[in-house]
Amino acid sequence: APHFNLLIPDPVDEVRIDFEDWKEADWSPANGRWAVRTVEDAPSGTHVLERAVLDASSPAFVWSGDEFADVEVSARFRVLGGQPTEIGIVLRQTEGSYYVFRVDLEKGTTRLNGVEKGTITQWGTSMSSSFRFPAGAWHTLTAIAIGDDLECRVDSTPRCASRQSRFKKGNVGIWWMGGNAVQVDDFLIRTRATALDVFDGLDWEGVSAVARERFFVRANSEDCPCGSKRRLARCRRAGCAKALEQGRDVLEQCEGE
């Protein structure tokens, strides 16, 4: 049976996106339905991501960085009104197919859906429907995938779990559907420490955790100079020498910031 309290084992790589220096081109689809807003009470800094166009199209908004198998993704979110609205986290998205843990902010329930070529399948339902989301209050939604085990937490409390083998690896992102705008901040990805391993030709001794995180973000968001149009980390994983050379320059810059 599905179990809770899933943990990404150490060592862990982290990338945190707080939308202070956000590029829509790093997310897909980049169609203007999400926008960065300046707010005084953002959990981090002064900027948040907001669903700007309230229509039913493009519910999934996916970070186009690295792909992940075992991963923990969390985000702070709040709803701005009282209409039925759902917010979720996307896991293992590939060519439009993905898992999504979605929270119904009105009913206080969570569920796991699989989406494949537009067809939605429900696998997991919430353990409890006792929680509520007052408009304007910030909450934390966390989704974890380790092997075939999938788990969702709301404000650190396990709410939904399932064991599924359909999707093995892919991108991560956020998901929205409903009648109200929602705001998102502190999008955090935690994964097994393999992203830096592909740059094993670099000298990591003495590199601070802050510099490593900066490098991780840039390696998964900047294109390789080889012209392949692949992200730096993905291109290096394919053995690209130019990716290693560029990675050395990026690491030097990250240590100097």
mmCIF file of C-alpha atoms in Angstrom:
data_model
loop_
_atom_site.group_PDB
_atom_site.id
_atom_site.type_symbol
_atom_site.label_atom_id
_atom_site.label_comp_id
_atom_site.label_asym_id
_atom_site.label_seq_id
_atom_site.Cartn_x
_atom_site.Cartn_y
_atom_site.Cartn_z
ATOM 1 C CA ALA A 1 0.000 0.000 0.000
ATOM 2 C CA PRO A 2 1.156 3.588 -0.495
ATOM 3 C CA HIS A 3 3.050 4.997 2.441
ATOM 4 C CA PHE A 4 3.755 8.496 3.687
ATOM 5 C CA ASN A 5 6.761 10.400 5.012
ATOM 6 C CA LEU A 6 8.745 10.045 1.794
ATOM 7 C CA LEU A 7 12.185 11.652 1.965
ATOM 8 C CA ILE A 8 14.750 12.529 -0.687
ATOM 9 C CA PRO A 9 17.935 10.902 0.649
ATOM 10 C CA ASP A 10 21.070 12.933 1.258
ATOM 11 C CA PRO A 11 23.016 14.373 -0.415
ATOM 12 C CA VAL A 12 20.427 16.721 -1.909
ATOM 13 C CA ASP A 13 20.591 19.372 -4.621
ATOM 14 C CA GLU A 14 18.171 22.294 -4.320
ATOM 15 C CA VAL A 15 16.974 24.983 -6.680
ATOM 16 C CA ARG A 16 14.737 27.756 -5.369
ATOM 17 C CA ILE A 17 12.805 30.078 -7.685
ATOM 18 C CA ASP A 18 11.470 33.128 -5.847
ATOM 19 C CA PHE A 19 10.444 35.080 -8.984
ATOM 20 C CA GLU A 20 12.619 38.076 -8.170
ATOM 21 C CA ASP A 21 14.473 37.659 -11.471
ATOM 22 C CA TRP A 22 11.966 35.642 -13.458
ATOM 23 C CA LYS A 23 12.042 34.793 -17.149
ATOM 24 C CA GLU A 24 8.819 33.542 -18.716
ATOM 25 C CA ALA A 25 10.898 31.804 -21.402
ATOM 26 C CA ASP A 26 12.144 29.380 -18.708
ATOM 27 C CA TRP A 27 8.559 28.081 -18.336
ATOM 28 C CA SER A 28 6.136 26.451 -20.762
ATOM 29 C CA PRO A 29 3.771 27.331 -22.294
ATOM 30 C CA ALA A 30 5.007 30.938 -22.316
ATOM 31 C CA ASN A 31 1.666 32.394 -23.407
ATOM 32 C CA GLY A 32 1.116 35.250 -20.964
ATOM 33 C CA ARG A 33 -1.311 33.434 -18.693
ATOM 34 C CA TRP A 34 1.105 33.753 -15.771
ATOM 35 C CA ALA A 35 2.823 37.006 -14.805
ATOM 36 C CA VAL A 36 5.037 38.320 -12.017
ATOM 37 C CA ARG A 37 3.447 40.814 -9.627
ATOM 38 C CA THR A 38 4.979 43.078 -6.999
ATOM 39 C CA VAL A 39 3.396 42.554 -3.566
ATOM 40 C CA GLU A 40 4.400 43.818 -0.136
ATOM 41 C CA ASP A 41 3.759 40.576 1.738
ATOM 42 C CA ALA A 42 5.497 38.076 -0.539
ATOM 43 C CA PRO A 43 7.038 35.174 1.416
ATOM 44 C CA SER A 44 10.384 35.945 -0.245
ATOM 45 C CA GLY A 45 11.411 39.322 -1.633
ATOM 46 C CA THR A 46 8.702 41.457 -3.223
ATOM 47 C CA HIS A 47 7.609 39.439 -6.279
ATOM 48 C CA VAL A 48 5.219 36.526 -6.781
ATOM 49 C CA LEU A 49 3.931 34.578 -9.763
ATOM 50 C CA GLU A 50 0.224 35.118 -10.449
ATOM 51 C CA ARG A 51 -2.236 33.423 -12.765
ATOM 52 C CA ALA A 52 -3.102 36.509 -14.817
ATOM 53 C CA VAL A 53 -5.618 35.074 -17.323
ATOM 54 C CA LEU A 54 -8.524 33.195 -15.754
ATOM 55 C CA ASP A 55 -9.508 30.799 -18.521
ATOM 56 C CA ALA A 56 -9.522 27.021 -18.704
ATOM 57 C CA SER A 57 -6.637 26.679 -21.163
ATOM 58 C CA SER A 58 -3.084 25.677 -20.237
ATOM 59 C CA PRO A 59 -3.670 24.604 -16.623
ATOM 60 C CA ALA A 60 -0.105 23.226 -16.353
ATOM 61 C CA PHE A 61 2.830 25.659 -16.238
ATOM 62 C CA VAL A 62 6.102 23.730 -16.413
ATOM 63 C CA TRP A 63 9.675 24.732 -15.585
ATOM 64 C CA SER A 64 11.797 23.874 -18.613
ATOM 65 C CA GLY A 65 14.938 23.110 -16.644
ATOM 66 C CA ASP A 66 16.185 19.600 -15.954
ATOM 67 C CA GLU A 67 14.010 16.482 -15.858
ATOM 68 C CA PHE A 68 13.648 14.592 -12.591
ATOM 69 C CA ALA A 69 12.706 11.084 -11.478
ATOM 70 C CA ASP A 70 12.985 11.142 -7.677
ATOM 71 C CA VAL A 71 12.105 14.672 -6.610
ATOM 72 C CA GLU A 72 10.396 16.820 -4.004
ATOM 73 C CA VAL A 73 8.698 19.988 -5.241
ATOM 74 C CA SER A 74 7.083 22.574 -2.979
ATOM 75 C CA ALA A 75 5.583 26.034 -3.406
ATOM 76 C CA ARG A 76 3.933 28.693 -1.282
ATOM 77 C CA PHE A 77 0.543 29.752 -2.623
ATOM 78 C CA ARG A 78 -2.567 31.755 -1.802
ATOM 79 C CA VAL A 79 -5.935 32.277 -3.445
ATOM 80 C CA LEU A 80 -7.203 35.835 -3.949
ATOM 81 C CA GLY A 81 -10.969 35.291 -3.823
ATOM 82 C CA GLY A 82 -13.827 33.020 -2.808
ATOM 83 C CA GLN A 83 -14.690 31.226 -6.053
ATOM 84 C CA PRO A 84 -13.962 27.496 -6.515
ATOM 85 C CA THR A 85 -10.270 27.208 -7.363
ATOM 86 C CA GLU A 86 -7.699 24.419 -7.493
ATOM 87 C CA ILE A 87 -3.919 24.655 -7.342
ATOM 88 C CA GLY A 88 -1.471 21.839 -7.898
ATOM 89 C CA ILE A 89 2.076 20.650 -8.506
ATOM 90 C CA VAL A 90 3.109 18.852 -11.683
ATOM 91 C CA LEU A 91 5.563 15.949 -11.597
ATOM 92 C CA ARG A 92 7.308 13.991 -14.397
ATOM 93 C CA GLN A 93 5.853 15.948 -17.304
ATOM 94 C CA THR A 94 6.910 14.706 -20.740
ATOM 95 C CA GLU A 95 5.227 15.790 -23.975
ATOM 96 C CA GLY A 96 2.063 16.876 -22.179
ATOM 97 C CA SER A 97 1.685 13.773 -19.985
ATOM 98 C CA TYR A 98 2.237 14.099 -16.236
ATOM 99 C CA TYR A 99 1.153 13.505 -12.652
ATOM 100 C CA VAL A 100 -0.543 16.372 -10.824
ATOM 101 C CA PHE A 101 -1.370 16.627 -7.137
ATOM 102 C CA ARG A 102 -4.240 19.124 -7.007
ATOM 103 C CA VAL A 103 -5.861 20.818 -4.017
ATOM 104 C CA ASP A 104 -9.456 22.001 -4.071
ATOM 105 C CA LEU A 105 -9.254 25.216 -2.069
ATOM 106 C CA GLU A 106 -13.005 25.357 -1.437
ATOM 107 C CA LYS A 107 -13.602 21.738 -0.386
ATOM 108 C CA GLY A 108 -10.253 21.269 1.331
ATOM 109 C CA THR A 109 -9.452 18.022 -0.483
ATOM 110 C CA THR A 110 -6.456 16.733 -2.424
ATOM 111 C CA ARG A 111 -6.222 14.201 -5.227
ATOM 112 C CA LEU A 112 -3.689 12.719 -7.615
ATOM 113 C CA ASN A 113 -4.431 12.781 -11.333
ATOM 114 C CA GLY A 114 -2.577 11.347 -14.264
ATOM 115 C CA VAL A 115 -2.864 13.366 -17.475
ATOM 116 C CA GLU A 116 -2.019 11.683 -20.756
ATOM 117 C CA LYS A 117 -2.866 13.229 -24.127
ATOM 118 C CA GLY A 118 -5.707 15.200 -22.542
ATOM 119 C CA THR A 119 -7.211 12.205 -20.733
ATOM 120 C CA ILE A 120 -7.392 12.592 -16.940
ATOM 121 C CA THR A 121 -7.296 9.614 -14.581
ATOM 122 C CA GLN A 122 -7.807 9.900 -10.820
ATOM 123 C CA TRP A 123 -5.740 7.567 -8.635
ATOM 124 C CA GLY A 124 -5.469 9.003 -5.138
ATOM 125 C CA THR A 125 -7.857 10.934 -2.899
ATOM 126 C CA SER A 126 -7.201 12.863 0.275
ATOM 127 C CA MET A 127 -6.889 11.281 3.688
ATOM 128 C CA SER A 128 -8.910 14.124 5.187
ATOM 129 C CA SER A 129 -11.143 16.963 4.064
ATOM 130 C CA SER A 130 -10.878 18.927 7.295
ATOM 131 C CA PHE A 131 -8.532 21.705 6.141
ATOM 132 C CA ARG A 132 -9.577 25.027 4.617
ATOM 133 C CA PHE A 133 -7.825 27.834 2.761
ATOM 134 C CA PRO A 134 -8.995 31.326 3.716
ATOM 135 C CA ALA A 135 -8.523 33.839 0.913
ATOM 136 C CA GLY A 136 -5.289 35.794 1.264
ATOM 137 C CA ALA A 137 -3.482 33.324 3.540
ATOM 138 C CA TRP A 138 -0.245 31.693 2.391
ATOM 139 C CA HIS A 139 0.033 27.890 2.454
ATOM 140 C CA THR A 140 2.655 25.361 1.366
ATOM 141 C CA LEU A 141 1.934 22.546 -1.075
ATOM 142 C CA THR A 142 4.512 19.752 -1.454
ATOM 143 C CA ALA A 143 4.587 16.851 -3.913
ATOM 144 C CA ILE A 144 7.114 14.021 -3.719
ATOM 145 C CA ALA A 145 7.927 11.201 -6.119
ATOM 146 C CA ILE A 146 10.347 8.409 -5.219
ATOM 147 C CA GLY A 147 10.230 5.447 -7.549
ATOM 148 C CA ASP A 148 6.558 4.560 -7.972
ATOM 149 C CA ASP A 149 5.542 6.153 -4.655
ATOM 150 C CA LEU A 150 3.812 9.549 -4.808
ATOM 151 C CA GLU A 151 2.798 11.766 -1.929
ATOM 152 C CA CYS A 152 1.203 15.175 -1.375
ATOM 153 C CA ARG A 153 1.485 17.331 1.737
ATOM 154 C CA VAL A 154 -0.365 20.505 2.654
ATOM 155 C CA ASP A 155 1.406 22.690 5.217
ATOM 156 C CA SER A 156 3.695 19.723 6.058
ATOM 157 C CA THR A 157 0.759 17.362 6.749
ATOM 158 C CA PRO A 158 0.444 14.270 4.485
ATOM 159 C CA ARG A 159 -2.890 14.430 2.644
ATOM 160 C CA CYS A 160 -2.751 12.069 -0.330
ATOM 161 C CA ALA A 161 -0.633 9.176 -1.593
ATOM 162 C CA SER A 162 -0.638 6.648 -4.392
ATOM 163 C CA ARG A 163 1.632 4.116 -6.035
ATOM 164 C CA GLN A 164 1.783 4.450 -9.821
ATOM 165 C CA SER A 165 4.257 3.335 -12.462
ATOM 166 C CA ARG A 166 2.986 5.205 -15.533
ATOM 167 C CA PHE A 167 5.494 8.089 -15.665
ATOM 168 C CA LYS A 168 9.139 7.643 -14.727
ATOM 169 C CA LYS A 169 10.828 11.000 -15.312
ATOM 170 C CA GLY A 170 10.096 14.501 -16.545
ATOM 171 C CA ASN A 171 9.772 18.194 -15.807
ATOM 172 C CA VAL A 172 8.058 19.767 -12.812
ATOM 173 C CA GLY A 173 5.742 22.749 -12.540
ATOM 174 C CA ILE A 174 2.560 24.238 -11.136
ATOM 175 C CA TRP A 175 -1.077 23.754 -12.059
ATOM 176 C CA TRP A 176 -4.215 25.894 -11.769
ATOM 177 C CA MET A 177 -7.898 25.713 -12.549
ATOM 178 C CA GLY A 178 -10.850 27.722 -11.289
ATOM 179 C CA GLY A 179 -12.466 31.092 -10.838
ATOM 180 C CA ASN A 180 -9.880 33.019 -8.821
ATOM 181 C CA ALA A 181 -6.371 34.249 -9.351
ATOM 182 C CA VAL A 182 -3.719 32.533 -7.247
ATOM 183 C CA GLN A 183 -0.245 33.697 -6.338
ATOM 184 C CA VAL A 184 2.808 31.447 -6.034
ATOM 185 C CA ASP A 185 6.213 32.000 -4.432
ATOM 186 C CA ASP A 186 9.209 29.998 -3.206
ATOM 187 C CA PHE A 187 9.070 27.279 -5.850
ATOM 188 C CA LEU A 188 11.584 24.773 -4.465
ATOM 189 C CA ILE A 189 12.983 21.646 -6.125
ATOM 190 C CA ARG A 190 14.902 19.090 -4.049
ATOM 191 C CA THR A 191 16.449 16.086 -5.759
ATOM 192 C CA ARG A 192 19.167 13.511 -5.364
ATOM 193 C CA ALA A 193 22.554 15.176 -5.822
ATOM 194 C CA THR A 194 23.199 14.084 -9.387
ATOM 195 C CA ALA A 195 22.862 17.362 -11.287
ATOM 196 C CA LEU A 196 26.343 18.475 -10.247
ATOM 197 C CA ASP A 197 27.824 15.040 -10.875
ATOM 198 C CA VAL A 198 27.661 15.557 -14.643
ATOM 199 C CA PHE A 199 30.174 18.388 -14.143
ATOM 200 C CA ASP A 200 32.661 16.083 -12.439
ATOM 201 C CA GLY A 201 35.455 17.778 -14.371
ATOM 202 C CA LEU A 202 35.030 20.885 -12.196
ATOM 203 C CA ASP A 203 36.688 21.461 -8.844
ATOM 204 C CA TRP A 204 33.897 21.435 -6.231
ATOM 205 C CA GLU A 205 36.175 21.415 -3.188
ATOM 206 C CA GLY A 206 35.457 24.439 -1.015
ATOM 207 C CA VAL A 207 32.490 25.626 -3.115
ATOM 208 C CA SER A 208 29.814 27.004 -0.782
ATOM 209 C CA ALA A 209 26.225 25.725 -0.687
ATOM 210 C CA VAL A 210 25.020 29.110 -1.960
ATOM 211 C CA ALA A 211 27.354 28.979 -4.963
ATOM 212 C CA ARG A 212 26.292 25.389 -5.683
ATOM 213 C CA GLU A 213 22.624 26.414 -5.690
ATOM 214 C CA ARG A 214 23.343 29.335 -8.026
ATOM 215 C CA PHE A 215 25.233 26.990 -10.341
ATOM 216 C CA PHE A 216 22.384 24.463 -10.274
ATOM 217 C CA VAL A 217 19.871 27.133 -11.309
ATOM 218 C CA ARG A 218 22.015 28.439 -14.128
ATOM 219 C CA ALA A 219 23.029 24.995 -15.396
ATOM 220 C CA ASN A 220 19.364 24.090 -15.722
ATOM 221 C CA SER A 221 18.167 27.368 -17.240
ATOM 222 C CA GLU A 222 20.941 28.525 -19.599
ATOM 223 C CA ASP A 223 21.506 27.089 -23.065
ATOM 224 C CA CYS A 224 24.742 25.352 -23.956
ATOM 225 C CA PRO A 225 26.932 27.411 -26.344
ATOM 226 C CA CYS A 226 27.318 24.404 -28.667
ATOM 227 C CA GLY A 227 24.144 25.369 -30.539
ATOM 228 C CA SER A 228 22.149 22.268 -29.566
ATOM 229 C CA LYS A 229 19.453 24.418 -27.875
ATOM 230 C CA ARG A 230 19.692 22.129 -24.848
ATOM 231 C CA ARG A 231 20.170 23.354 -21.301
ATOM 232 C CA LEU A 232 23.747 23.332 -20.060
ATOM 233 C CA ALA A 233 23.280 20.431 -17.600
ATOM 234 C CA ARG A 234 21.390 18.288 -20.090
ATOM 235 C CA CYS A 235 23.984 18.895 -22.781
ATOM 236 C CA ARG A 236 26.842 18.027 -20.434
ATOM 237 C CA ARG A 237 25.016 14.828 -19.493
ATOM 238 C CA ALA A 238 25.219 13.956 -23.193
ATOM 239 C CA GLY A 239 29.000 14.400 -23.031
ATOM 240 C CA CYS A 240 29.343 17.868 -24.573
ATOM 241 C CA ALA A 241 32.820 19.344 -24.035
ATOM 242 C CA LYS A 242 31.592 22.909 -24.595
ATOM 243 C CA ALA A 243 29.087 22.437 -21.784
ATOM 244 C CA LEU A 244 31.937 21.553 -19.421
ATOM 245 C CA GLU A 245 33.939 24.584 -20.552
ATOM 246 C CA GLN A 246 30.923 26.866 -20.071
ATOM 247 C CA GLY A 247 30.201 25.225 -16.724
ATOM 248 C CA ARG A 248 33.676 26.185 -15.527
ATOM 249 C CA ASP A 249 32.999 29.850 -16.359
ATOM 250 C CA VAL A 250 29.559 29.738 -14.725
ATOM 251 C CA LEU A 251 30.958 28.213 -11.552
ATOM 252 C CA GLU A 252 33.620 30.936 -11.329
ATOM 253 C CA GLN A 253 30.919 33.585 -11.702
ATOM 254 C CA CYS A 254 28.706 31.930 -9.063
ATOM 255 C CA GLU A 255 31.569 31.844 -6.563
ATOM 256 C CA GLY A 256 32.254 35.523 -7.196
ATOM 257 C CA GLU A 257 28.675 36.705 -6.672
#
